[in-house]
Amino acid sequence: MNRPTTLLDDALSFDDGESNSRRPQNGRVVLVEDCVETSGAFVLHHLIKRFLSPNVSSSDSIVLFVAFAQPFSHYDRILRKMGCNLAAQRENKRLLFFDMLMLECPDDDVEGGLIALFGNIQKAVEVNSSNKNITIVIDDISLLEVATNGSTKDVLNFMRYCHTLTTQFGCTIIIVLHEDIYSSGDGFTFPLQLEYLADIIIKTEPLITGLAADVHGQLTVLNKGTLDGFRSSKGKIHNFHYKIKENSVDYFYPGSRS
């Protein structure tokens, strides 16, 4: 069933202009914001599958996965149910998996710990940069902040360093953020800073009208563009439904657009 992929990909403008060969546009930062009521994990899984799809030139496309939230076995189990074998992709070097679950930056050298992490990411990008379309996935940035003992400034500096890879190597970066944990206080400046860096913002939220039997929530996509030299945002809103058991996208209901 191709309809769900087409709707989401259209909203994200992931298209190379050929109707039979859709691929991500390089050099973009995609921010996935979710909340407790509506997890955005299914969006992340959908994007990983699409970036590793055989339809995306298999010889020159890789995913560099920096995982703070779950072990490799978790993602592999879910993606297998979606028809994507992460273990095989890792074996053939299309997936580079960085297990960061135990990362803890020392109190007296948080900056040094993040510089070392960025150095490892940059090295992996450089090694694979020849004729490669590289996607860097960070799941999730909230836990990186925990690993740095709440040093928001250092995490933002780390993300700015990562952002340089979009221009230097044409990398696409996907960031997952749990927005609701920053819903009050000065901490809300952190998601605002990430939104500023992002070219595409995907928000999963509960339905404004409340619960529904056949719809799990609302997906809002803000795709920033350039118009006459000025930065503008064009949003698309879709109500979505997905298989909770498999945590994978089932299909999207088209909703209101703005």
mmCIF file of C-alpha atoms in Angstrom:
data_model
loop_
_atom_site.group_PDB
_atom_site.id
_atom_site.type_symbol
_atom_site.label_atom_id
_atom_site.label_comp_id
_atom_site.label_asym_id
_atom_site.label_seq_id
_atom_site.Cartn_x
_atom_site.Cartn_y
_atom_site.Cartn_z
ATOM 1 C CA MET A 1 0.000 0.000 0.000
ATOM 2 C CA ASN A 2 1.840 3.082 -1.240
ATOM 3 C CA ARG A 3 -0.599 5.752 -0.207
ATOM 4 C CA PRO A 4 0.791 6.489 3.291
ATOM 5 C CA THR A 5 4.371 6.851 2.081
ATOM 6 C CA THR A 6 3.281 9.175 -0.700
ATOM 7 C CA LEU A 7 1.320 11.455 1.638
ATOM 8 C CA LEU A 8 4.125 11.837 4.148
ATOM 9 C CA ASP A 9 6.800 12.159 1.458
ATOM 10 C CA ASP A 10 4.761 14.807 -0.321
ATOM 11 C CA ALA A 11 4.477 16.765 2.909
ATOM 12 C CA LEU A 12 8.245 16.507 3.404
ATOM 13 C CA SER A 13 9.029 17.260 -0.261
ATOM 14 C CA PHE A 14 11.228 14.164 -0.433
ATOM 15 C CA ASP A 15 11.214 13.901 -4.180
ATOM 16 C CA ASP A 16 13.912 14.044 -6.819
ATOM 17 C CA GLY A 17 11.449 14.906 -9.540
ATOM 18 C CA GLU A 18 11.019 11.381 -10.837
ATOM 19 C CA SER A 19 7.691 9.741 -10.113
ATOM 20 C CA ASN A 20 9.218 6.276 -9.820
ATOM 21 C CA SER A 21 12.273 7.213 -7.774
ATOM 22 C CA ARG A 22 11.666 9.215 -4.626
ATOM 23 C CA ARG A 23 14.575 10.087 -2.374
ATOM 24 C CA PRO A 24 15.372 12.558 0.409
ATOM 25 C CA GLN A 25 16.722 15.959 -0.524
ATOM 26 C CA ASN A 26 20.255 16.337 0.817
ATOM 27 C CA GLY A 27 21.515 18.965 3.221
ATOM 28 C CA ARG A 28 18.383 19.297 5.331
ATOM 29 C CA VAL A 29 17.698 19.164 9.071
ATOM 30 C CA VAL A 30 14.461 17.393 10.032
ATOM 31 C CA LEU A 31 13.179 17.855 13.587
ATOM 32 C CA VAL A 32 10.601 15.351 14.899
ATOM 33 C CA GLU A 33 8.801 16.753 17.950
ATOM 34 C CA ASP A 34 6.459 14.533 19.940
ATOM 35 C CA CYS A 35 4.814 14.272 23.343
ATOM 36 C CA VAL A 36 3.746 11.579 25.797
ATOM 37 C CA GLU A 37 0.236 11.324 24.340
ATOM 38 C CA THR A 38 1.428 10.863 20.752
ATOM 39 C CA SER A 39 4.881 9.358 20.284
ATOM 40 C CA GLY A 40 6.719 10.329 17.122
ATOM 41 C CA ALA A 41 8.655 7.057 16.999
ATOM 42 C CA PHE A 42 6.607 5.804 14.055
ATOM 43 C CA VAL A 43 7.742 8.818 11.988
ATOM 44 C CA LEU A 44 11.370 8.029 12.775
ATOM 45 C CA HIS A 45 10.916 4.373 11.825
ATOM 46 C CA HIS A 46 9.182 5.369 8.599
ATOM 47 C CA LEU A 47 12.026 7.710 7.630
ATOM 48 C CA ILE A 48 14.745 5.167 8.442
ATOM 49 C CA LYS A 49 12.998 2.593 6.288
ATOM 50 C CA ARG A 50 12.663 5.023 3.401
ATOM 51 C CA PHE A 51 16.324 6.110 3.556
ATOM 52 C CA LEU A 52 17.434 2.460 3.492
ATOM 53 C CA SER A 53 14.901 1.439 0.856
ATOM 54 C CA PRO A 54 16.239 -0.370 -2.239
ATOM 55 C CA ASN A 55 14.465 2.327 -4.251
ATOM 56 C CA VAL A 56 16.943 4.839 -2.852
ATOM 57 C CA SER A 57 20.166 4.165 -4.713
ATOM 58 C CA SER A 58 21.573 1.312 -2.589
ATOM 59 C CA SER A 59 25.170 1.899 -3.607
ATOM 60 C CA ASP A 60 25.431 5.503 -2.400
ATOM 61 C CA SER A 61 23.037 5.959 0.530
ATOM 62 C CA ILE A 62 23.811 5.245 4.191
ATOM 63 C CA VAL A 63 22.292 6.000 7.596
ATOM 64 C CA LEU A 64 24.460 6.988 10.554
ATOM 65 C CA PHE A 65 22.310 6.261 13.621
ATOM 66 C CA VAL A 66 23.264 7.880 16.950
ATOM 67 C CA ALA A 67 21.001 6.124 19.483
ATOM 68 C CA PHE A 68 20.496 7.492 22.997
ATOM 69 C CA ALA A 69 16.973 6.118 23.511
ATOM 70 C CA GLN A 70 16.992 2.403 22.615
ATOM 71 C CA PRO A 71 19.433 -0.450 21.865
ATOM 72 C CA PHE A 72 19.966 -1.734 18.342
ATOM 73 C CA SER A 73 17.747 -4.766 18.969
ATOM 74 C CA HIS A 74 14.744 -2.482 19.570
ATOM 75 C CA TYR A 75 15.015 -0.696 16.229
ATOM 76 C CA ASP A 76 15.874 -3.909 14.402
ATOM 77 C CA ARG A 77 12.782 -5.672 15.746
ATOM 78 C CA ILE A 78 10.444 -2.856 14.737
ATOM 79 C CA LEU A 79 11.976 -2.233 11.319
ATOM 80 C CA ARG A 80 11.881 -5.963 10.498
ATOM 81 C CA LYS A 81 8.107 -5.851 10.983
ATOM 82 C CA MET A 82 8.090 -2.995 8.490
ATOM 83 C CA GLY A 83 10.088 -5.020 5.974
ATOM 84 C CA CYS A 84 13.534 -3.508 6.631
ATOM 85 C CA ASN A 85 16.324 -5.699 8.056
ATOM 86 C CA LEU A 86 18.633 -3.379 10.002
ATOM 87 C CA ALA A 87 21.040 -6.188 10.882
ATOM 88 C CA ALA A 88 21.567 -6.889 7.181
ATOM 89 C CA GLN A 89 21.903 -3.179 6.437
ATOM 90 C CA ARG A 90 24.535 -2.867 9.148
ATOM 91 C CA GLU A 91 26.362 -5.876 7.735
ATOM 92 C CA ASN A 92 26.522 -4.352 4.262
ATOM 93 C CA LYS A 93 27.684 -0.983 5.702
ATOM 94 C CA ARG A 94 24.565 0.963 4.757
ATOM 95 C CA LEU A 95 23.792 1.442 8.454
ATOM 96 C CA LEU A 96 26.364 2.688 10.966
ATOM 97 C CA PHE A 97 24.972 2.337 14.500
ATOM 98 C CA PHE A 98 26.381 4.335 17.437
ATOM 99 C CA ASP A 99 25.100 2.928 20.749
ATOM 100 C CA MET A 100 25.098 5.899 23.137
ATOM 101 C CA LEU A 101 22.840 4.476 25.869
ATOM 102 C CA MET A 102 25.624 4.533 28.471
ATOM 103 C CA LEU A 103 27.071 7.917 27.496
ATOM 104 C CA GLU A 104 27.812 10.131 30.487
ATOM 105 C CA CYS A 105 29.875 13.266 30.073
ATOM 106 C CA PRO A 106 31.996 14.138 33.134
ATOM 107 C CA ASP A 107 30.877 17.225 35.049
ATOM 108 C CA ASP A 108 34.232 18.907 34.568
ATOM 109 C CA ASP A 109 34.532 18.196 30.837
ATOM 110 C CA VAL A 110 31.088 18.130 29.205
ATOM 111 C CA GLU A 111 32.378 20.115 26.239
ATOM 112 C CA GLY A 112 35.233 17.662 25.734
ATOM 113 C CA GLY A 113 32.833 14.712 25.751
ATOM 114 C CA LEU A 114 30.636 16.289 23.081
ATOM 115 C CA ILE A 115 33.624 17.288 20.972
ATOM 116 C CA ALA A 116 34.779 13.652 21.065
ATOM 117 C CA LEU A 117 31.292 12.466 20.027
ATOM 118 C CA PHE A 118 31.154 14.944 17.163
ATOM 119 C CA GLY A 119 34.647 13.881 16.118
ATOM 120 C CA ASN A 120 33.458 10.268 15.801
ATOM 121 C CA ILE A 121 30.434 11.341 13.752
ATOM 122 C CA GLN A 122 32.514 13.606 11.520
ATOM 123 C CA LYS A 123 35.083 10.860 10.943
ATOM 124 C CA ALA A 124 32.364 8.385 9.942
ATOM 125 C CA VAL A 125 30.904 10.956 7.543
ATOM 126 C CA GLU A 126 34.291 11.722 6.004
ATOM 127 C CA VAL A 127 35.105 8.038 5.511
ATOM 128 C CA ASN A 128 31.800 7.484 3.712
ATOM 129 C CA SER A 129 31.493 10.840 1.965
ATOM 130 C CA SER A 130 32.648 9.707 -1.473
ATOM 131 C CA ASN A 131 29.531 9.505 -3.677
ATOM 132 C CA LYS A 132 27.380 8.919 -0.607
ATOM 133 C CA ASN A 133 24.053 10.347 0.503
ATOM 134 C CA ILE A 134 24.429 10.330 4.286
ATOM 135 C CA THR A 135 21.573 10.652 6.781
ATOM 136 C CA ILE A 136 22.447 11.262 10.444
ATOM 137 C CA VAL A 137 19.731 10.170 12.887
ATOM 138 C CA ILE A 138 19.789 11.317 16.533
ATOM 139 C CA ASP A 139 17.268 9.576 18.818
ATOM 140 C CA ASP A 140 16.808 11.470 20.930
ATOM 141 C CA ILE A 141 18.398 14.834 21.643
ATOM 142 C CA SER A 142 16.567 15.127 24.985
ATOM 143 C CA LEU A 143 18.614 12.221 26.357
ATOM 144 C CA LEU A 144 21.836 13.773 25.124
ATOM 145 C CA GLU A 145 20.994 16.714 27.340
ATOM 146 C CA VAL A 146 20.570 14.284 30.248
ATOM 147 C CA ALA A 147 23.961 12.730 29.469
ATOM 148 C CA THR A 148 25.539 16.183 29.659
ATOM 149 C CA ASN A 149 24.004 16.855 33.093
ATOM 150 C CA GLY A 150 21.504 19.340 31.667
ATOM 151 C CA SER A 151 24.050 21.444 29.805
ATOM 152 C CA THR A 152 21.704 22.879 27.167
ATOM 153 C CA LYS A 153 24.327 25.319 25.903
ATOM 154 C CA ASP A 154 26.815 22.535 25.148
ATOM 155 C CA VAL A 155 24.161 20.407 23.429
ATOM 156 C CA LEU A 156 23.163 23.338 21.211
ATOM 157 C CA ASN A 157 26.818 23.929 20.337
ATOM 158 C CA PHE A 158 27.089 20.223 19.472
ATOM 159 C CA MET A 159 24.061 20.509 17.172
ATOM 160 C CA ARG A 160 25.556 23.573 15.482
ATOM 161 C CA TYR A 161 28.703 21.560 14.788
ATOM 162 C CA CYS A 162 26.562 18.763 13.345
ATOM 163 C CA HIS A 163 24.713 21.339 11.251
ATOM 164 C CA THR A 164 27.969 22.202 9.477
ATOM 165 C CA LEU A 165 27.933 18.682 8.015
ATOM 166 C CA THR A 166 24.813 19.568 6.001
ATOM 167 C CA THR A 167 26.746 22.167 4.026
ATOM 168 C CA GLN A 168 30.159 20.520 4.046
ATOM 169 C CA PHE A 169 29.023 17.027 3.042
ATOM 170 C CA GLY A 170 25.365 17.455 2.110
ATOM 171 C CA CYS A 171 24.205 15.299 5.017
ATOM 172 C CA THR A 172 20.562 15.085 6.030
ATOM 173 C CA ILE A 173 20.059 15.214 9.821
ATOM 174 C CA ILE A 174 17.017 13.850 11.667
ATOM 175 C CA ILE A 175 16.557 14.842 15.319
ATOM 176 C CA VAL A 176 13.940 13.504 17.740
ATOM 177 C CA LEU A 177 12.843 15.800 20.588
ATOM 178 C CA HIS A 178 10.262 15.235 23.354
ATOM 179 C CA GLU A 179 8.820 18.730 23.326
ATOM 180 C CA ASP A 180 6.490 18.376 26.299
ATOM 181 C CA ILE A 181 9.345 18.095 28.802
ATOM 182 C CA TYR A 182 10.266 21.685 27.872
ATOM 183 C CA SER A 183 6.718 23.023 28.069
ATOM 184 C CA SER A 184 7.394 25.383 30.968
ATOM 185 C CA GLY A 185 10.154 27.625 32.241
ATOM 186 C CA ASP A 186 13.273 28.892 30.504
ATOM 187 C CA GLY A 187 13.965 25.425 29.114
ATOM 188 C CA PHE A 188 11.552 26.045 26.243
ATOM 189 C CA THR A 189 14.274 28.050 24.511
ATOM 190 C CA PHE A 190 15.976 24.724 23.724
ATOM 191 C CA PRO A 191 13.278 23.410 21.331
ATOM 192 C CA LEU A 192 12.976 26.908 19.844
ATOM 193 C CA GLN A 193 16.693 26.879 19.047
ATOM 194 C CA LEU A 194 16.369 23.453 17.416
ATOM 195 C CA GLU A 195 13.371 24.633 15.410
ATOM 196 C CA TYR A 196 15.485 27.517 14.153
ATOM 197 C CA LEU A 197 18.147 25.078 12.922
ATOM 198 C CA ALA A 198 15.585 22.788 11.287
ATOM 199 C CA ASP A 199 14.467 23.003 7.674
ATOM 200 C CA ILE A 200 11.513 20.676 8.283
ATOM 201 C CA ILE A 201 9.579 20.340 11.553
ATOM 202 C CA ILE A 202 7.282 17.354 12.123
ATOM 203 C CA LYS A 203 5.002 17.520 15.172
ATOM 204 C CA THR A 204 2.863 14.661 16.462
ATOM 205 C CA GLU A 205 0.070 15.902 18.696
ATOM 206 C CA PRO A 206 -3.260 14.707 20.097
ATOM 207 C CA LEU A 207 -6.339 15.612 18.101
ATOM 208 C CA ILE A 208 -7.632 19.059 18.986
ATOM 209 C CA THR A 209 -11.148 17.615 19.023
ATOM 210 C CA GLY A 210 -10.198 14.882 21.492
ATOM 211 C CA LEU A 211 -10.018 11.090 21.169
ATOM 212 C CA ALA A 212 -11.300 9.245 18.106
ATOM 213 C CA ALA A 213 -11.788 5.527 17.536
ATOM 214 C CA ASP A 214 -9.960 5.351 14.218
ATOM 215 C CA VAL A 215 -7.424 8.222 14.412
ATOM 216 C CA HIS A 216 -4.444 8.280 16.766
ATOM 217 C CA GLY A 217 -3.437 11.899 16.457
ATOM 218 C CA GLN A 218 -2.481 14.856 14.346
ATOM 219 C CA LEU A 219 0.700 15.193 12.322
ATOM 220 C CA THR A 220 1.811 18.717 11.436
ATOM 221 C CA VAL A 221 4.626 19.248 8.922
ATOM 222 C CA LEU A 222 6.265 22.665 8.627
ATOM 223 C CA ASN A 223 8.478 22.770 5.567
ATOM 224 C CA LYS A 224 10.547 25.923 5.473
ATOM 225 C CA GLY A 225 11.294 27.419 2.096
ATOM 226 C CA THR A 226 12.765 30.495 0.507
ATOM 227 C CA LEU A 227 10.609 33.071 -1.237
ATOM 228 C CA ASP A 228 12.194 36.147 -2.818
ATOM 229 C CA GLY A 229 15.167 35.852 -0.504
ATOM 230 C CA PHE A 230 13.061 35.585 2.665
ATOM 231 C CA ARG A 231 12.576 32.486 4.762
ATOM 232 C CA SER A 232 8.968 31.352 4.937
ATOM 233 C CA SER A 233 7.149 28.333 6.354
ATOM 234 C CA LYS A 234 4.461 26.316 4.660
ATOM 235 C CA GLY A 235 2.609 23.885 6.886
ATOM 236 C CA LYS A 236 0.581 20.792 6.116
ATOM 237 C CA ILE A 237 -1.609 19.057 8.674
ATOM 238 C CA HIS A 238 -2.650 15.391 8.466
ATOM 239 C CA ASN A 239 -4.579 13.225 10.865
ATOM 240 C CA PHE A 240 -2.824 9.899 11.184
ATOM 241 C CA HIS A 241 -3.462 6.282 12.065
ATOM 242 C CA TYR A 242 -0.795 3.644 12.623
ATOM 243 C CA LYS A 243 -0.442 0.086 13.891
ATOM 244 C CA ILE A 244 0.320 0.352 17.579
ATOM 245 C CA LYS A 245 1.308 -3.315 17.846
ATOM 246 C CA GLU A 246 4.017 -2.991 15.237
ATOM 247 C CA ASN A 247 4.634 0.701 15.909
ATOM 248 C CA SER A 248 4.684 1.292 12.184
ATOM 249 C CA VAL A 249 2.805 3.595 9.881
ATOM 250 C CA ASP A 250 -0.432 2.055 8.643
ATOM 251 C CA TYR A 251 -1.829 4.974 6.675
ATOM 252 C CA PHE A 252 -2.461 8.688 6.866
ATOM 253 C CA TYR A 253 -5.805 10.393 6.660
ATOM 254 C CA PRO A 254 -5.448 13.661 4.728
ATOM 255 C CA GLY A 255 -6.679 16.505 6.927
ATOM 256 C CA SER A 256 -6.811 20.268 6.793
ATOM 257 C CA ARG A 257 -3.961 22.112 5.105
ATOM 258 C CA SER A 258 -2.636 25.599 5.724
#
